[in-house]
Coordinates of C-alpha atoms in Angstrom, one line a residue:
Chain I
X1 CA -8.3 6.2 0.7
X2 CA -12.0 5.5 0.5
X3 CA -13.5 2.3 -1.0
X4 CA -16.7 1.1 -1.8
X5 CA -19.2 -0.4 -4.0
X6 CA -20.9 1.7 -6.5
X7 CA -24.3 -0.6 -8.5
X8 CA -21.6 -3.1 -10.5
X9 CA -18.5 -1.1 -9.7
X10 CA -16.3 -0.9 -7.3
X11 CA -14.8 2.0 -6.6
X12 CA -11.8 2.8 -4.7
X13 CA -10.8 7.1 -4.1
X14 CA -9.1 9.2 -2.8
X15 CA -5.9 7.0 -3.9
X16 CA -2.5 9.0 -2.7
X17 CA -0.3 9.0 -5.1
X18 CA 1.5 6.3 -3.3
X19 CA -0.9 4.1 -3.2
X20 CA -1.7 4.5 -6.7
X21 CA 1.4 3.4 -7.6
X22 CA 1.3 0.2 -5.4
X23 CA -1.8 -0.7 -7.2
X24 CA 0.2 0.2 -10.7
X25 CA 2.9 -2.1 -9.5
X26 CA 0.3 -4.9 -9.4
X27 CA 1.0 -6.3 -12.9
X28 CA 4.6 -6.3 -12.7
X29 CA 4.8 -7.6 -9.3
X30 CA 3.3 -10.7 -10.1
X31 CA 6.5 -11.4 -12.8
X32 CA 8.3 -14.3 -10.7
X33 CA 11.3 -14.1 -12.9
X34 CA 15.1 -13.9 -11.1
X35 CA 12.8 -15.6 -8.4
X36 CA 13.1 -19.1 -8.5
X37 CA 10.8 -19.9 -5.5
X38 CA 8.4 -17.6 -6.8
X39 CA 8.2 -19.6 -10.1
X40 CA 8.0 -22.5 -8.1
X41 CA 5.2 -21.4 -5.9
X42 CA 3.0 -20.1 -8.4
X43 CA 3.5 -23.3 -10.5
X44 CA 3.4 -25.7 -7.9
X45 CA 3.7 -29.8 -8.6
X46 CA 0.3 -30.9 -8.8
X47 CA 1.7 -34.5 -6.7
X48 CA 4.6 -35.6 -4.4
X49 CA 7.9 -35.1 -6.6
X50 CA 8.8 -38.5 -6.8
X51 CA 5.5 -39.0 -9.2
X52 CA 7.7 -37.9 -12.1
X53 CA 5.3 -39.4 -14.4
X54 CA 2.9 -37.2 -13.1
X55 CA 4.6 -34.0 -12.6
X56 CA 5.6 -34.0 -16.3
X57 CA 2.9 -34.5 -17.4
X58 CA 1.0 -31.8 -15.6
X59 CA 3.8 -29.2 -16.9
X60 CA 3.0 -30.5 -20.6
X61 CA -0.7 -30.4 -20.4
X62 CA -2.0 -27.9 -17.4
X63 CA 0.8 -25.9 -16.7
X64 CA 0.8 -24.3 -20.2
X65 CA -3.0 -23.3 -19.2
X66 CA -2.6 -22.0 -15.5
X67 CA -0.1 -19.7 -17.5
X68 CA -2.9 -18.1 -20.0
X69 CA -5.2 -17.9 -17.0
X70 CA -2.5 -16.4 -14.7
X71 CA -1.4 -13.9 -18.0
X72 CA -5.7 -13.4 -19.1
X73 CA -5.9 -12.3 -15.0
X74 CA -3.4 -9.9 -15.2
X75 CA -3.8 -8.3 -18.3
X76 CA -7.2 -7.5 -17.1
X77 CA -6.1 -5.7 -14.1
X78 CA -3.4 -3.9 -16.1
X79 CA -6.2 -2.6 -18.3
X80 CA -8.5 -1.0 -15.2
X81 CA -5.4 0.0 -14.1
X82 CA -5.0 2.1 -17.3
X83 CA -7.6 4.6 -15.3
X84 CA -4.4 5.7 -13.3
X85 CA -2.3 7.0 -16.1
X86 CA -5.0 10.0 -16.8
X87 CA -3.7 13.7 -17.2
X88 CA -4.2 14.7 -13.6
X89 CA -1.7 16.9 -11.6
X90 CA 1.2 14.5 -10.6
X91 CA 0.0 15.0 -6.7
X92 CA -3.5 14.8 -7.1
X93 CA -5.5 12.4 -5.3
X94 CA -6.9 9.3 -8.2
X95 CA -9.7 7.5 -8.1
X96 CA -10.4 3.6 -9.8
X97 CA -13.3 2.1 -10.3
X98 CA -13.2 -2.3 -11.3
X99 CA -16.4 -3.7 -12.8
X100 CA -17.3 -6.1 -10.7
X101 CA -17.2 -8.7 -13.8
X102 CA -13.3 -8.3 -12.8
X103 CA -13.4 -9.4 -9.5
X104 CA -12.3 -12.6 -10.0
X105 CA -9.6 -11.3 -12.4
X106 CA -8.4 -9.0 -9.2
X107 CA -8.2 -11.8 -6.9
X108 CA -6.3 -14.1 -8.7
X109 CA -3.5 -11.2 -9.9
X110 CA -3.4 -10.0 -6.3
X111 CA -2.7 -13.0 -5.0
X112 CA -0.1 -13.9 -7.5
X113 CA 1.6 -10.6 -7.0
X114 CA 1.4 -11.5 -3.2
X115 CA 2.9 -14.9 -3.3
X116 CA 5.8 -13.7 -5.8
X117 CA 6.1 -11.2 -3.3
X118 CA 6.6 -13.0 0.1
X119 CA 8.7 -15.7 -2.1
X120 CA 10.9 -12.5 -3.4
X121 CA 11.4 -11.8 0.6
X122 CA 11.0 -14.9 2.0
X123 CA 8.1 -14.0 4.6
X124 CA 8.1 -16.2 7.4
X125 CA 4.8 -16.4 9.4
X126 CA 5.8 -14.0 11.7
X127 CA 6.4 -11.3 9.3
X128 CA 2.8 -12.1 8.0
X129 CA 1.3 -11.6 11.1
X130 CA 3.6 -7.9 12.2
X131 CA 0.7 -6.3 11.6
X132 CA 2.7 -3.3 14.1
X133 CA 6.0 -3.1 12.2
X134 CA 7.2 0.1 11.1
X135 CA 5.6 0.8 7.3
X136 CA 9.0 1.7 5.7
X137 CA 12.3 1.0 6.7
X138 CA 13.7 -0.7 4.0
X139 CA 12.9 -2.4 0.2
X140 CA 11.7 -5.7 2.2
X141 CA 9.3 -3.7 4.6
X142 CA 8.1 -2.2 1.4
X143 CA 7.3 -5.3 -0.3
X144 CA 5.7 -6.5 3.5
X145 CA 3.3 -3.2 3.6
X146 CA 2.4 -4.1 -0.3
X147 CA 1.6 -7.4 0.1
X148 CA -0.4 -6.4 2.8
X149 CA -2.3 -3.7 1.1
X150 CA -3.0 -6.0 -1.5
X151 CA -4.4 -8.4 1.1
X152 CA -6.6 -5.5 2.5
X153 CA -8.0 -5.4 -1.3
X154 CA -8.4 -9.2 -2.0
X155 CA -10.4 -8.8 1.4
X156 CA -12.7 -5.9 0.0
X157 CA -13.1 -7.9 -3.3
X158 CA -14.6 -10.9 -1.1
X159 CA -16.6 -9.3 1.2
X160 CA -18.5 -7.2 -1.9
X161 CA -18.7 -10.3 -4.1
X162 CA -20.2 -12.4 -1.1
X163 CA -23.0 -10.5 -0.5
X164 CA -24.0 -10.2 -4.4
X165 CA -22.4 -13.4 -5.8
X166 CA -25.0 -12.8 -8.8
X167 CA -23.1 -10.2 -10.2
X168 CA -19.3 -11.5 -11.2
X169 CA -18.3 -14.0 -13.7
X170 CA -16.5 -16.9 -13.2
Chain Y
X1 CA -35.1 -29.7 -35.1
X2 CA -34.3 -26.7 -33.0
X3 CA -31.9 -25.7 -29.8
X4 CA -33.3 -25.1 -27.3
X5 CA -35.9 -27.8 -27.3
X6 CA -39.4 -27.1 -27.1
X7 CA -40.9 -28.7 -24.4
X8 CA -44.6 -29.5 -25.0
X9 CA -47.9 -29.3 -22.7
X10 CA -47.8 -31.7 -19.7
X11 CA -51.5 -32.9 -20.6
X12 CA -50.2 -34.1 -24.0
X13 CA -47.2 -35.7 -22.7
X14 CA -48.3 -37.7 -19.9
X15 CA -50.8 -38.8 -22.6
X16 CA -48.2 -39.9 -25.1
X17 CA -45.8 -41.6 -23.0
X18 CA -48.7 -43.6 -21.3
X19 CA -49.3 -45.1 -25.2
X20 CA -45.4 -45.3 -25.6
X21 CA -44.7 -47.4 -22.6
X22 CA -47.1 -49.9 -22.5
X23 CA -46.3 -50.4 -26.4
X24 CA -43.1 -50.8 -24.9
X25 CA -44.0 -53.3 -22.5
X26 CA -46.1 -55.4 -25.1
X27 CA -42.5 -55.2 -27.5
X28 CA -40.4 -55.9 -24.5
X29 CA -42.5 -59.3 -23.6
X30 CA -42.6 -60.7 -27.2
X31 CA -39.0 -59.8 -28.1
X32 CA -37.0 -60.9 -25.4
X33 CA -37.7 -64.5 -24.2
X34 CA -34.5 -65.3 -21.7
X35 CA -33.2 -62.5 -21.0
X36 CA -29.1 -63.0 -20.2
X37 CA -27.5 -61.8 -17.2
X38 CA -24.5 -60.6 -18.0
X39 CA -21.4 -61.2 -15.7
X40 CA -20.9 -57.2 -13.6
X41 CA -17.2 -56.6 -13.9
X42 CA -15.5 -53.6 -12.5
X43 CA -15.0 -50.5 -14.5
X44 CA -11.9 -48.4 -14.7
X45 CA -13.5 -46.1 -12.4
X46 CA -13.9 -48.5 -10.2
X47 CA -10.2 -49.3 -10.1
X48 CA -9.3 -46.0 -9.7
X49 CA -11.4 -45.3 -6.6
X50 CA -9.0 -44.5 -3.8
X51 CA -7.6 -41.3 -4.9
X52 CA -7.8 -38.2 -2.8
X53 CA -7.2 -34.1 -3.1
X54 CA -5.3 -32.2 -0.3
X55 CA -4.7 -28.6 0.4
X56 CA -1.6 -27.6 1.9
X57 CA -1.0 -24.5 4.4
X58 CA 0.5 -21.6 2.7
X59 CA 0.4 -18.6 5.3
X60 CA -0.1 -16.0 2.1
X61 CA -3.2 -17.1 1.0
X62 CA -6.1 -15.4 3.4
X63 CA -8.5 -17.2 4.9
X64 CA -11.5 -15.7 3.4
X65 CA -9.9 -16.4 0.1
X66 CA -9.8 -20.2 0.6
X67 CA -13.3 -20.8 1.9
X68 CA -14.4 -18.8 -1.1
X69 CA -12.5 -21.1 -3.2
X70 CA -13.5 -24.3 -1.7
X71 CA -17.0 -23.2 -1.8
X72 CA -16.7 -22.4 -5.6
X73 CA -14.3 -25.5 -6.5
X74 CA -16.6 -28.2 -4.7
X75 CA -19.5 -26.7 -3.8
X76 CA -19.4 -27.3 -0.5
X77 CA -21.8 -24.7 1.9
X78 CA -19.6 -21.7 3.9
X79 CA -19.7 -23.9 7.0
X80 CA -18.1 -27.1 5.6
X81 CA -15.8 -24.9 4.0
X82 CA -14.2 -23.1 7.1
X83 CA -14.0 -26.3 8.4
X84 CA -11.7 -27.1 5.8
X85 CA -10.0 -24.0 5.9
X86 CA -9.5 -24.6 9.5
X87 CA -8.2 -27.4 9.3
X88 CA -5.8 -26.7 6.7
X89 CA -4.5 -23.6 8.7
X90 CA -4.1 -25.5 11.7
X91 CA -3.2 -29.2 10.8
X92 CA -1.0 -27.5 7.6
X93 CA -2.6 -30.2 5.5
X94 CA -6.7 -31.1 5.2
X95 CA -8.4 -33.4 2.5
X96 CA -11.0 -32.0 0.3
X97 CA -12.6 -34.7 -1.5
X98 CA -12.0 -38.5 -2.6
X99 CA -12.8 -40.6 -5.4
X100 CA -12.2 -41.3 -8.9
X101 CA -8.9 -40.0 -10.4
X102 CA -10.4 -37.9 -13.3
X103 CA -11.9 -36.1 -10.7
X104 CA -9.5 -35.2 -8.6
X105 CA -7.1 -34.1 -10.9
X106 CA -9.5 -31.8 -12.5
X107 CA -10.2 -30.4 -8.3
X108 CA -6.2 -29.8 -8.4
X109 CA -6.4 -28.0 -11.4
X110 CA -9.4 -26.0 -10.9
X111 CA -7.2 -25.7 -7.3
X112 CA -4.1 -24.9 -8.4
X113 CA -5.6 -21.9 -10.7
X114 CA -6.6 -20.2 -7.9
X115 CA -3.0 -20.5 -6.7
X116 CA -4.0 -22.8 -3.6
X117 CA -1.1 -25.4 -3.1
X118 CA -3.0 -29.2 -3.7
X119 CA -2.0 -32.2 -4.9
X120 CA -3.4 -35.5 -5.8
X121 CA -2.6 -38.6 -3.2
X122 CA -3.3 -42.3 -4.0
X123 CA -4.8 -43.7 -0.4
X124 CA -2.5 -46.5 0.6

């Protein structure tokens, strides 16, 4: 896999079939449903929980909106992510390029898939930091080597919109 | 009237608001004799004063990731920033910013969309 920025893209080829399908896997991996600490983490009280006064009214009036932004995020990853699905052979090696108007979009879905991700598994710090452990032994050091992939991305996405913060949106 | 308003030549108004302030001052003078001092009571802001935002550890979120954020959310320049960062990844808790609670809410919003874990504490 090769990745790199391209004027106002960035692009991202030589994508293994594998890995294409990780980054497929982006919008539905940031569902925190039959998750309950997922839910939690990604909707977080904004206050210690015995402020009840305060914690419902944040879920009446800002929770409803960290939702649309959460939902406006991933919907525009799923649609870059529509690149993926072209009529290549089923082996071939893809390639995805993200405007770099997106980049905000990117890193917010990517970390939501990654937190619904280490709540599905339960991550511990120690897990976060194997950077050494075998890639694929079983469904949970799948979901480790995703949520570090994703990471690696998130950490592309920074580094490119650092050095021209001039060209993404907020 | 039009959006976006013109602004006019500097020469012309330095020239006009010369004439319009010492009118002003001439008005002023004849108008109001004693003036009144009226008594300075505390606003609501005032009162609300001592409230404070705080980011929590979360061993997910990358490092990079939450400098860029705080930079962005507050404004604060990279260095200040990492501090922060530092801070929160080594103390588990670090506090952003103090002041007025319709602030600080808004920071824990602005926060908690960029899936950071913050919350709003009253200082005891």
């Amino acid at each position: 896999m090769e990745i790199c920025r391209r004027e106002d893209k960035l692009e991202i080829s030589e994508l293994d079939p594998f890995l294409a399908e990780l980054l497929r896997q982006i919008p539905a991996s940031t569902n925190p449903e039959g998750t309950p600490a997922a839910e939690k983490r990604l909707f977080s009280p904004p206050a210690d929980r015995s402020k009840t006064e305060q914690c419902s009214e944040w879920k009446l009036y800002v929770e409803p909106e960290l939702r649309r932004l959460f939902r406006t995020a991933r919907e525009t990853v799923a649609a870059d992510l529509e690149q993926l699905n072209g009529n290549e052979k089923p082996f071939a090696n893809r390639k995805l390029r993200i405007p770099t108007q997106h980049a905000d979009a990117w890193l917010n879905a990517l970390n939501q898939a990654r937190l619904v991700i280490a709540a599905k598994y339960n991550f511990t710090d120690g897990d976060l930091c194997d950077h050494y452990r075998s890639p694929i032994g079983s469904r949970r050091d799948l979901g480790l080597f995703q949520l570090n992939f994703y990471g690696f991305l998130q950490e592309f996405i920074l580094r490119e919109i650092d050095d021209c913060p001039e060209k993404t949106s907020d | 009237m039009s959006w976006p308003p013109q602004w006019r030549g500097a020469g012309v108004a330095e020239s006009e608001s010369a004439v319009t302030l010492s009118a002003a001052k001439g008005a002023t003078r004849s108008a109001v004799e004693d003036p009144v001092l009226e008594k300075k009571t505390r606003s609501q802001d005032d009162v609300d004063l001592p409230w404070q935002v705080v980011v929590h550890n979360d061993p997910v979120n990358l490092m990079t990731y939450v400098t860029m954020v705080f930079q962005r959310v507050f404004g604060y320049p990279r260095e200040k920033a990492e501090k922060h960062m530092l801070e929160v990844h080594q103390k588990g808790r670090s506090i952003l910013w103090s002041g007025m609670r319709e602030r600080a809410e808004l920071y824990v919003q602005q926060l908690h969309g960029y899936l950071l874990l913050a919350t709003l504490e009253k200082i005891s």
